[in-house]
Coordinates of C-alpha atoms in Angstrom, one line a residue:
Chain A
M1 CA 255.2 16.1 84.1
T2 CA 254.1 14.0 81.0
S3 CA 255.3 11.2 79.2
I4 CA 253.6 8.2 77.7
A5 CA 255.4 5.0 76.5
V6 CA 253.8 3.4 73.7
S7 CA 255.6 -0.4 73.5
F8 CA 255.3 -2.4 70.4
N9 CA 257.0 -5.9 70.4
G10 CA 260.6 -5.2 71.1
E11 CA 260.7 -1.2 70.7
Y12 CA 259.1 1.6 72.1
A13 CA 258.5 5.4 71.6
L14 CA 257.7 8.1 74.1
L15 CA 254.9 10.8 73.5
D16 CA 256.1 13.8 75.6
I17 CA 259.2 13.9 77.9
G18 CA 258.8 15.8 81.0
E19 CA 261.2 16.4 83.8
G20 CA 261.9 13.2 85.3
T21 CA 261.0 10.9 82.5
Q22 CA 264.3 9.1 82.4
R23 CA 264.0 8.2 86.1
Q24 CA 260.7 6.9 85.3
V25 CA 261.8 4.9 82.6
M26 CA 264.3 3.3 85.0
H27 CA 261.6 2.5 87.4
A28 CA 259.2 1.2 84.9
G29 CA 261.8 -1.4 83.8
L30 CA 261.7 -0.2 80.2
G31 CA 265.2 0.1 79.7
F32 CA 266.9 2.9 77.2
G33 CA 268.0 0.5 74.5
R34 CA 264.5 -0.2 73.2
L35 CA 263.8 3.3 73.2
R36 CA 263.7 4.3 69.2
R37 CA 261.6 7.6 68.7
I38 CA 260.4 10.3 70.9
F39 CA 257.4 12.4 69.9
I40 CA 256.9 16.0 71.2
T41 CA 253.5 17.6 71.2
H42 CA 254.3 21.2 71.9
L43 CA 257.2 22.8 73.3
H44 CA 255.6 23.7 76.9
G45 CA 258.6 22.7 79.6
D46 CA 256.4 19.9 81.1
H47 CA 256.1 18.3 78.0
F48 CA 259.9 18.2 76.8
F49 CA 262.5 19.3 79.8
G50 CA 263.2 15.9 80.4
L51 CA 264.8 15.3 77.1
F52 CA 268.0 17.0 77.6
P53 CA 268.8 14.8 80.8
L54 CA 268.0 11.7 78.8
L55 CA 270.1 12.5 76.0
Q56 CA 272.9 13.4 78.6
T57 CA 272.2 9.9 80.4
L58 CA 272.5 8.0 76.8
S59 CA 275.9 9.5 75.9
I60 CA 277.1 8.5 79.2
L61 CA 275.8 5.0 78.6
R62 CA 277.6 5.4 75.3
R63 CA 274.6 4.5 73.3
T64 CA 275.3 4.1 69.6
A65 CA 271.8 3.1 68.0
P66 CA 270.2 6.3 66.6
L67 CA 267.4 8.1 68.4
E68 CA 264.9 10.0 66.5
V69 CA 263.1 12.8 67.9
Y70 CA 260.0 14.5 66.3
S71 CA 259.0 18.1 67.8
P72 CA 257.2 21.1 66.4
E73 CA 259.7 23.6 65.2
G74 CA 262.5 25.1 67.7
L75 CA 263.8 22.2 69.5
S76 CA 266.8 21.7 67.6
K77 CA 267.6 25.6 68.2
I78 CA 267.6 24.9 72.1
L79 CA 269.9 22.1 71.4
D80 CA 272.1 23.9 69.1
A81 CA 272.4 26.7 72.2
L82 CA 272.8 23.9 74.7
S83 CA 275.8 22.5 72.8
E84 CA 277.1 25.8 72.1
F85 CA 276.8 27.6 75.7
S86 CA 277.1 24.6 77.8
H87 CA 279.2 21.5 78.1
F88 CA 276.1 19.5 76.5
R89 CA 277.4 16.6 74.1
V90 CA 275.3 14.0 72.3
T91 CA 277.6 11.2 71.4
F92 CA 275.1 9.1 69.4
P93 CA 273.2 9.6 66.2
L94 CA 270.6 11.8 67.0
R95 CA 268.0 12.8 64.4
V96 CA 265.6 15.8 65.0
V97 CA 262.8 16.1 62.8
E98 CA 260.6 19.3 63.2
F99 CA 257.1 20.0 61.7
S100 CA 255.2 23.4 61.7
G101 CA 251.9 22.0 60.8
P102 CA 249.9 18.6 60.1
S103 CA 252.5 15.8 59.6
V104 CA 252.5 12.0 59.0
F105 CA 255.3 9.8 59.4
R106 CA 255.3 6.2 58.4
F107 CA 257.6 3.7 60.0
P108 CA 257.7 0.0 59.5
R109 CA 255.5 -1.1 62.4
Y110 CA 253.3 2.4 62.8
T111 CA 252.1 5.5 61.3
V112 CA 252.1 8.7 63.6
E113 CA 250.0 11.7 62.7
F114 CA 250.5 15.0 64.2
F115 CA 247.1 17.0 64.1
P116 CA 246.7 20.8 65.4
V117 CA 244.8 20.8 68.6
D118 CA 243.5 24.2 70.7
H119 CA 246.0 25.2 73.4
L120 CA 246.0 29.0 73.5
D121 CA 248.6 30.6 71.7
T122 CA 251.1 27.7 71.5
P123 CA 251.3 25.4 68.4
T124 CA 250.2 22.0 69.9
F125 CA 249.6 18.8 68.3
G126 CA 247.6 15.7 69.0
V127 CA 249.2 12.5 68.1
R128 CA 247.4 9.5 66.1
I129 CA 249.3 6.2 66.2
R130 CA 247.9 3.7 64.1
E131 CA 249.7 0.2 64.2
R132 CA 250.4 -1.7 60.8
D133 CA 247.5 -3.7 59.9
K134 CA 248.2 -7.6 60.8
P135 CA 248.2 -9.9 57.8
G136 CA 245.0 -12.4 57.5
R137 CA 245.3 -16.0 58.2
L138 CA 246.1 -18.3 55.9
D139 CA 243.9 -21.0 55.1
V140 CA 246.2 -23.9 55.1
K141 CA 243.9 -26.8 54.0
K142 CA 243.0 -24.3 51.0
A143 CA 246.6 -23.6 50.4
E144 CA 247.4 -27.4 50.0
E145 CA 244.2 -27.9 47.8
L146 CA 245.6 -25.5 45.3
G147 CA 248.9 -27.0 45.4
I148 CA 251.0 -24.0 46.8
P149 CA 254.4 -24.9 48.2
P150 CA 254.8 -23.7 51.8
S151 CA 257.8 -21.4 50.6
L152 CA 255.5 -19.3 48.6
R153 CA 253.0 -19.0 51.3
S154 CA 254.3 -16.1 53.3
L155 CA 254.3 -13.9 50.2
L156 CA 250.6 -14.6 50.0
K157 CA 250.2 -13.3 53.7
K158 CA 252.0 -10.2 52.9
G159 CA 249.5 -9.5 50.2
I160 CA 251.6 -10.5 47.1
P161 CA 249.8 -12.7 44.4
I162 CA 252.2 -15.5 43.5
K163 CA 252.8 -17.5 40.4
L164 CA 253.1 -21.4 40.7
P165 CA 255.5 -23.6 38.7
D166 CA 252.4 -24.9 36.5
G167 CA 251.7 -21.2 35.5
R168 CA 248.6 -20.6 37.6
T169 CA 248.4 -17.3 39.4
V170 CA 247.2 -17.2 43.1
Q171 CA 245.8 -13.9 44.4
P172 CA 246.3 -13.4 48.4
G173 CA 242.6 -13.2 48.7
E174 CA 242.0 -16.7 47.6
V175 CA 243.9 -18.2 50.6
V176 CA 244.6 -15.3 53.0
G177 CA 241.8 -13.9 55.2
P178 CA 240.8 -10.1 55.7
P179 CA 243.8 -8.3 57.5
T180 CA 243.2 -7.5 61.0
P181 CA 243.3 -3.4 61.6
G182 CA 246.2 -2.2 63.4
K183 CA 245.3 -0.8 66.9
V184 CA 244.8 3.0 67.0
L185 CA 245.9 5.1 70.0
V186 CA 245.2 9.0 70.0
Y187 CA 246.6 11.2 72.4
S188 CA 245.1 14.7 72.8
S189 CA 248.0 16.5 74.4
D190 CA 247.1 19.8 76.1
T191 CA 243.9 21.1 74.6
R192 CA 240.5 22.4 74.9
P193 CA 237.9 19.7 73.6
T194 CA 237.9 20.0 69.6
A195 CA 236.3 18.5 66.6
G196 CA 239.7 17.6 65.4
V197 CA 240.2 15.0 68.2
V198 CA 236.8 13.7 67.9
E199 CA 237.6 13.1 64.1
K200 CA 240.8 11.7 64.7
A201 CA 240.0 9.4 67.5
S202 CA 236.9 8.0 65.9
G203 CA 236.7 4.5 66.5
A204 CA 240.2 4.5 68.2
D205 CA 241.1 1.7 70.6
L206 CA 242.3 4.3 73.2
L207 CA 242.2 7.9 73.6
I208 CA 244.3 9.5 76.0
H209 CA 242.7 12.7 76.8
D210 CA 243.7 16.1 78.7
A211 CA 241.5 16.5 81.9
T212 CA 243.3 18.9 83.7
F213 CA 240.3 20.2 86.0
R214 CA 236.9 19.1 87.6
D215 CA 233.9 20.4 85.8
D216 CA 233.7 23.0 88.7
L217 CA 236.5 24.7 87.3
A218 CA 235.4 24.8 83.7
E219 CA 236.2 28.6 83.5
R220 CA 239.6 27.9 84.6
A221 CA 240.0 25.0 81.9
R222 CA 238.9 27.5 79.3
A223 CA 241.2 30.2 80.3
T224 CA 244.3 28.0 80.4
G225 CA 243.8 25.9 76.9
H226 CA 242.7 22.8 78.9
S227 CA 239.7 20.4 79.4
T228 CA 237.8 19.1 82.2
V229 CA 237.0 15.6 83.0
G230 CA 233.4 15.9 81.7
E231 CA 234.6 17.4 78.3
A232 CA 237.0 14.8 77.8
C233 CA 234.6 12.2 78.3
R234 CA 232.2 14.1 75.9
V235 CA 234.7 14.0 73.3
A236 CA 235.6 10.0 73.9
I237 CA 231.7 9.5 73.5
E238 CA 231.4 11.4 70.2
A239 CA 234.2 9.8 68.7
K240 CA 233.0 6.5 69.8
V241 CA 236.3 5.6 71.2
K242 CA 236.7 1.8 72.9
M243 CA 238.8 3.2 76.3
L244 CA 239.6 6.6 77.5
A245 CA 242.6 7.4 79.7
L246 CA 242.3 10.8 81.3
V247 CA 245.7 12.6 82.0
H248 CA 247.4 15.9 83.2
F249 CA 245.6 16.6 86.1
S250 CA 246.3 19.9 88.0
A251 CA 248.5 19.5 91.2
R252 CA 245.7 20.7 93.3
Y253 CA 244.2 16.8 93.0
R254 CA 245.3 14.4 95.5
D255 CA 245.2 10.6 95.4
E256 CA 241.6 10.6 96.9
D257 CA 240.4 13.3 94.4
L258 CA 241.5 11.0 91.6
D259 CA 239.4 8.4 92.7
E260 CA 236.5 10.6 92.7
I261 CA 237.3 11.9 89.3
E262 CA 237.5 8.5 88.0
R263 CA 234.2 7.5 89.4
E264 CA 232.5 10.8 88.1
A265 CA 234.2 10.0 84.5
R266 CA 232.8 6.3 84.6
S267 CA 229.5 7.5 85.1
I268 CA 229.6 9.6 81.7
F269 CA 232.0 7.2 79.8
P270 CA 232.0 3.8 81.6
N271 CA 235.4 2.5 80.2
A272 CA 237.2 5.6 81.2
V273 CA 240.5 5.3 83.6
V274 CA 242.7 7.8 85.3
A275 CA 246.0 7.6 84.3
R276 CA 248.1 7.4 87.5
D277 CA 252.1 6.8 87.1
F278 CA 252.9 3.7 85.8
L279 CA 249.6 2.7 84.6
T280 CA 249.8 0.2 81.7
I281 CA 247.2 -0.6 79.4
D282 CA 247.3 -3.4 77.0
L283 CA 245.6 -2.9 73.7
Chain B
M1 CA 271.8 14.3 90.0
T2 CA 273.1 17.1 92.3
S3 CA 271.5 19.5 94.3
I4 CA 272.3 20.9 98.0
A5 CA 270.1 23.2 99.8
V6 CA 271.9 25.5 102.1
S7 CA 269.3 26.9 104.6
F8 CA 269.8 30.0 107.0
N9 CA 266.9 31.3 108.9
G10 CA 264.0 31.9 107.0
E11 CA 265.7 31.4 103.3
Y12 CA 267.7 29.0 101.5
A13 CA 269.8 28.7 98.5
L14 CA 270.7 25.8 96.2
L15 CA 274.0 24.9 95.2
D16 CA 273.6 23.2 91.7
I17 CA 270.3 22.1 90.6
G18 CA 270.0 18.7 88.7
E19 CA 267.1 17.3 87.0
G20 CA 264.1 16.6 89.5
T21 CA 265.4 19.0 91.8
Q22 CA 262.0 20.6 92.3
R23 CA 260.4 17.3 93.1
Q24 CA 263.0 16.7 96.0
V25 CA 262.5 20.4 97.2
M26 CA 258.7 19.4 97.6
H27 CA 259.6 16.1 99.2
A28 CA 261.9 17.8 101.7
G29 CA 259.3 20.1 102.6
L30 CA 261.4 23.3 102.0
G31 CA 259.0 25.1 99.9
F32 CA 259.8 27.5 97.1
G33 CA 258.8 30.8 98.9
R34 CA 262.0 30.8 100.8
L35 CA 264.4 30.0 97.8
R36 CA 266.3 33.4 97.3
R37 CA 269.3 32.1 95.1
I38 CA 270.7 29.3 93.1
F39 CA 274.5 28.8 92.8
I40 CA 275.4 26.7 89.7
T41 CA 279.0 25.2 89.8
H42 CA 279.2 24.4 86.0
L43 CA 277.3 23.8 83.1
H44 CA 277.1 20.0 82.7
G45 CA 273.3 19.0 82.8
D46 CA 273.4 17.2 86.0
H47 CA 273.9 20.1 87.7
F48 CA 271.8 22.5 85.9
F49 CA 268.9 20.9 84.1
G50 CA 266.6 21.0 86.8
L51 CA 266.7 24.9 86.6
F52 CA 264.3 25.3 83.5
P53 CA 261.4 23.3 85.1
L54 CA 261.8 24.9 88.2
L55 CA 261.7 28.4 86.8
Q56 CA 258.5 27.1 85.0
T57 CA 257.0 26.0 88.1
L58 CA 257.4 29.2 89.8
S59 CA 255.9 31.2 86.9
I60 CA 252.9 28.7 87.3
L61 CA 252.8 29.3 91.1
R62 CA 252.6 33.1 90.3
R63 CA 256.0 34.0 92.1
T64 CA 256.5 37.6 92.7
A65 CA 259.8 37.7 94.6
P66 CA 263.0 38.0 92.7
L67 CA 265.3 34.8 92.2
E68 CA 269.2 35.3 91.6
V69 CA 271.0 32.6 89.7
Y70 CA 274.9 33.0 90.0
S71 CA 276.6 30.7 87.0
P72 CA 279.5 30.2 84.6
E73 CA 279.0 32.0 81.5
G74 CA 276.6 30.5 79.0
L75 CA 273.3 29.9 80.9
S76 CA 271.5 33.6 80.0
K77 CA 272.2 32.2 76.4
I78 CA 270.6 29.0 76.8
L79 CA 267.6 30.9 78.8
D80 CA 267.4 33.4 75.8
A81 CA 267.2 30.2 73.2
L82 CA 264.6 28.8 75.4
S83 CA 262.5 31.9 75.4
E84 CA 263.1 32.5 71.8
F85 CA 262.3 29.0 70.4
S86 CA 259.8 27.5 72.9
H87 CA 257.1 28.7 75.0
F88 CA 259.2 29.1 77.9
R89 CA 258.2 32.4 80.1
V90 CA 259.7 33.4 83.3
T91 CA 256.9 35.8 84.9
F92 CA 258.7 36.9 87.8
P93 CA 262.1 38.9 88.4
L94 CA 264.9 36.6 87.9
R95 CA 268.5 38.0 88.1
V96 CA 271.2 35.8 86.2
V97 CA 274.8 36.9 87.2
E98 CA 277.4 35.1 84.9
F99 CA 281.1 34.7 85.9
S100 CA 284.0 33.4 84.1
G101 CA 286.8 33.6 86.6
P102 CA 287.3 33.6 90.5
S103 CA 284.3 35.5 92.1
V104 CA 283.1 36.7 95.3
F105 CA 279.3 37.8 96.2
R106 CA 278.6 39.3 99.4
F107 CA 275.0 39.1 100.8
P108 CA 273.6 40.5 104.0
R109 CA 273.9 37.0 105.7
Y110 CA 276.7 35.4 104.0
T111 CA 279.7 35.5 101.3
V112 CA 279.8 33.3 98.2
E113 CA 283.1 32.4 96.6
F114 CA 283.6 30.5 93.5
F115 CA 287.2 29.1 93.0
P116 CA 288.2 27.3 90.0
V117 CA 288.5 23.4 90.5
D118 CA 289.9 20.8 88.2
H119 CA 287.1 19.1 86.1
L120 CA 288.6 18.3 82.6
D121 CA 288.1 20.9 80.0
T122 CA 284.9 22.4 81.7
P123 CA 285.1 25.7 83.4
T124 CA 284.3 24.4 86.9
F125 CA 284.1 26.1 90.2
G126 CA 284.0 25.1 93.9
V127 CA 281.9 27.1 96.1
R128 CA 283.0 28.5 99.9
I129 CA 280.1 29.9 101.8
R130 CA 280.7 32.1 104.8
E131 CA 278.1 32.8 107.1
R132 CA 278.1 36.2 108.5
D133 CA 280.1 36.4 112.0
K134 CA 277.7 36.4 115.0
P135 CA 278.0 39.3 117.1
G136 CA 279.7 38.8 120.4
R137 CA 277.4 38.7 123.8
L138 CA 276.6 41.9 125.3
D139 CA 277.7 42.1 128.9
V140 CA 274.3 43.5 130.4
K141 CA 276.0 44.2 133.9
K142 CA 278.8 46.2 132.5
A143 CA 276.4 48.1 130.1
E144 CA 274.3 49.0 133.0
E145 CA 277.3 50.3 135.1
L146 CA 278.6 52.4 132.2
G147 CA 275.0 53.7 132.0
I148 CA 274.4 52.9 128.4
P149 CA 270.7 53.1 127.7
P150 CA 269.0 49.6 126.2
S151 CA 268.2 51.6 123.0
L152 CA 271.6 51.8 121.9
R153 CA 273.0 48.6 123.3
S154 CA 272.1 46.9 119.6
L155 CA 274.2 49.3 117.9
L156 CA 277.4 48.4 120.0
K157 CA 276.4 44.6 119.1
K158 CA 276.7 45.5 115.5
G159 CA 279.9 46.9 116.2
I160 CA 279.3 50.8 116.2
P161 CA 280.5 53.0 118.7
I162 CA 278.3 54.9 120.3
K163 CA 278.0 58.5 122.1
L164 CA 276.1 58.6 125.4
P165 CA 274.1 61.6 126.3
D166 CA 276.7 62.8 128.7
G167 CA 279.3 62.9 125.8
R168 CA 281.4 60.0 126.7
T169 CA 282.0 57.3 123.7
V170 CA 281.6 53.7 124.4
Q171 CA 283.7 51.6 121.9
P172 CA 281.9 48.0 121.4
G173 CA 284.8 46.1 122.7
E174 CA 284.2 47.7 126.1
V175 CA 280.9 45.9 126.8
V176 CA 280.5 43.2 123.7
G177 CA 282.5 40.2 123.7
P178 CA 284.3 38.8 120.5
P179 CA 282.2 37.7 117.3
T180 CA 281.4 34.2 116.8
P181 CA 283.1 33.4 113.7
G182 CA 280.3 32.6 111.1
K183 CA 280.2 28.8 109.8
V184 CA 282.0 28.0 106.7
L185 CA 280.7 25.1 104.2
V186 CA 282.7 24.1 100.9
Y187 CA 281.6 22.3 98.1
S188 CA 284.0 21.0 95.9
S189 CA 281.8 20.5 92.8
D190 CA 283.0 17.9 90.4
T191 CA 286.9 17.7 90.5
R192 CA 290.0 15.8 91.1
P193 CA 291.5 16.6 94.3
T194 CA 292.9 19.8 94.1
A195 CA 295.4 22.1 96.3
G196 CA 292.7 25.0 95.7
V197 CA 289.8 23.1 97.6
V198 CA 292.4 22.3 100.3
E199 CA 293.1 26.0 100.6
K200 CA 289.5 27.3 100.5
A201 CA 288.4 24.5 102.8
S202 CA 291.0 25.2 105.4
G203 CA 289.3 24.6 108.9
A204 CA 286.2 24.6 107.5
D205 CA 282.9 23.4 109.3
L206 CA 281.7 21.2 106.4
L207 CA 283.4 19.9 103.3
I208 CA 281.2 18.3 100.6
H209 CA 283.4 16.5 98.4
D210 CA 283.3 14.8 95.0
A211 CA 283.5 11.0 95.5
T212 CA 282.4 9.5 92.3
F213 CA 284.4 6.5 92.3
R214 CA 286.1 3.8 94.9
D215 CA 289.7 3.8 95.0
D216 CA 289.7 0.6 92.6
L217 CA 288.5 2.9 89.8
A218 CA 291.1 5.7 90.7
E219 CA 292.1 5.6 87.0
R220 CA 288.6 6.3 85.9
A221 CA 288.3 9.0 88.3
R222 CA 291.4 10.7 86.6
A223 CA 290.1 9.9 83.2
T224 CA 286.7 11.3 84.1
G225 CA 287.7 14.5 86.1
H226 CA 286.5 13.2 89.3
S227 CA 287.7 11.9 92.8
T228 CA 287.9 8.7 94.8
V229 CA 286.7 8.2 98.2
G230 CA 290.1 8.2 99.5
E231 CA 291.2 11.2 97.5
A232 CA 288.0 13.1 99.1
C233 CA 289.4 12.0 102.4
R234 CA 292.9 13.0 102.1
V235 CA 291.7 16.6 100.9
A236 CA 289.5 16.7 104.2
I237 CA 292.9 15.7 106.3
E238 CA 294.9 18.2 104.4
A239 CA 292.2 21.1 104.9
K240 CA 291.5 19.9 108.7
V241 CA 287.9 20.5 108.1
K242 CA 285.6 19.3 110.9
M243 CA 283.4 17.1 108.9
L244 CA 283.2 15.8 105.5
A245 CA 280.0 14.9 103.5
L246 CA 280.9 12.7 100.2
V247 CA 278.6 13.3 97.3
H248 CA 278.3 12.4 93.7
F249 CA 278.5 8.8 93.6
S250 CA 278.6 6.8 90.2
A251 CA 275.1 5.3 89.4
R252 CA 277.1 1.9 89.5
Y253 CA 277.0 1.9 93.6
R254 CA 274.0 0.4 95.3
D255 CA 272.7 0.9 98.9
E256 CA 274.7 -1.6 100.4
D257 CA 277.9 -0.1 98.6
L258 CA 277.4 3.2 99.9
D259 CA 277.3 1.6 103.5
E260 CA 280.6 0.2 102.6
I261 CA 281.9 3.5 101.1
E262 CA 280.9 5.2 104.5
R263 CA 283.0 2.5 106.4
E264 CA 286.0 3.1 104.4
A265 CA 285.9 6.7 104.4
R266 CA 285.4 6.7 108.2
S267 CA 288.6 4.5 108.6
I268 CA 290.5 7.5 106.7
F269 CA 288.6 10.5 108.2
P270 CA 286.3 9.5 111.1
N271 CA 283.8 12.3 110.8
A272 CA 283.0 11.6 107.1
V273 CA 279.3 10.8 106.1
V274 CA 277.8 9.5 102.8
A275 CA 275.2 12.2 101.6
R276 CA 272.2 10.1 100.5
D277 CA 269.0 12.1 99.5
F278 CA 267.6 14.2 102.1
L279 CA 270.6 13.9 104.3
T280 CA 270.3 17.1 106.7
I281 CA 273.5 18.5 108.3
D282 CA 273.0 20.9 111.0
L283 CA 276.1 23.1 111.4

């Protein structure tokens, strides 16, 4: 059952939320208070059946902070049915945003883009998270030479031109270096290898890709709308990503198989890793 | 999250099915093939949110055998919504039986009775499972004296009178001892202490009772529709059950607390046990 926590300073979001996610969140020590958003890639149970019990737990814990859930169309009807026909009650502000096609959502710290992937007849979306660019370094020496008072320097760092008391205008580029581009993470969700993932993951810091089967079961991967380990590696090569994390392994594979899968993957794409439970990747 | 597996020879049923039950079923080595029925006591998430992922897993495993689910009204509407608004598909024969009041269901090996308990405004039912009586012992020596051919003896054991080739009729009581009464298990579900549980559990082999709080939080137990450890013990004493298993502890209690709770309970009702994960009780 899939769930990926994407942590920023002081908050985190979940990508998908399969059964048992709340338990793993507790084990991982993430806490529930810092969870702000949940992004669901498609409405297959192993990607969203952990939502209802989490909402119940947050209600029992008397959460008051809002929670946002982004999902392909259908989720709110299911939540409505749960409220109408069972004793399911959400007692904090829950905002469900549904979409039926490619969508971009901008938040203060990051932008999330949902793009269609190829998972049989189920509307399924990959996710691209782009962290906001970090402002460039301010050249303090130069700022002093130009006589810019310290109180105005943070405006320049934010990219805002300023006017000095003597009437001179200073452009940010005169004292601030180029911004550091935000990190980019792409999650393929469940999918066949697609050009869309290659495009969206181009140059990404991390690609998290479906690798349900080993290459000897390529036919089965095709039939079920998933990718093989080799296919995932080739997407990573084509997209020239910096790192690849393989996820969503078939239950047939044991720990020893995963060790072998990791070796196989690294022989194709050296910076590949098998995403076991609780794996942490620092970007 | 609650789930209790009740095993008979070669098959088992689940009482309630909270999130994560399928995982615990796997860890317990019960397997899915022998699961025939699921009995849900009320539609609070911690008692039924494990159903949807289990149904999905059974479909992926290509189950063909039927599965029966007995639930208070509402469940089938929720399953309908899941089918309509997500890509949830059950690919084996699923029979959902709903009830809105006290109900009795008779199966070949046992009878299940749902009876109302007291859990705030949520329709909630306790469960009484009575195993079928075991036939008495056949007195082989006497059967031979009466000239009863071996082929007819199993009929007598089943309580059926037989006619011998010479025309004589033999009543079961002539050669078969009294039946062994079937074991009785009562599960209170989530409830305040009630006379209904005392009545249904009278003389039961095992009472599984809500003990969400210790006695110092009696007010909280009242406010949330649960029982304290002491209240559960007093129900067991009044009902004169042979054994008491305490369940549904608040998440505030740690392992050490549970050890203390068990000692407290045994000081009131000596044959009490705290039901930790994977506890097995052989009746």
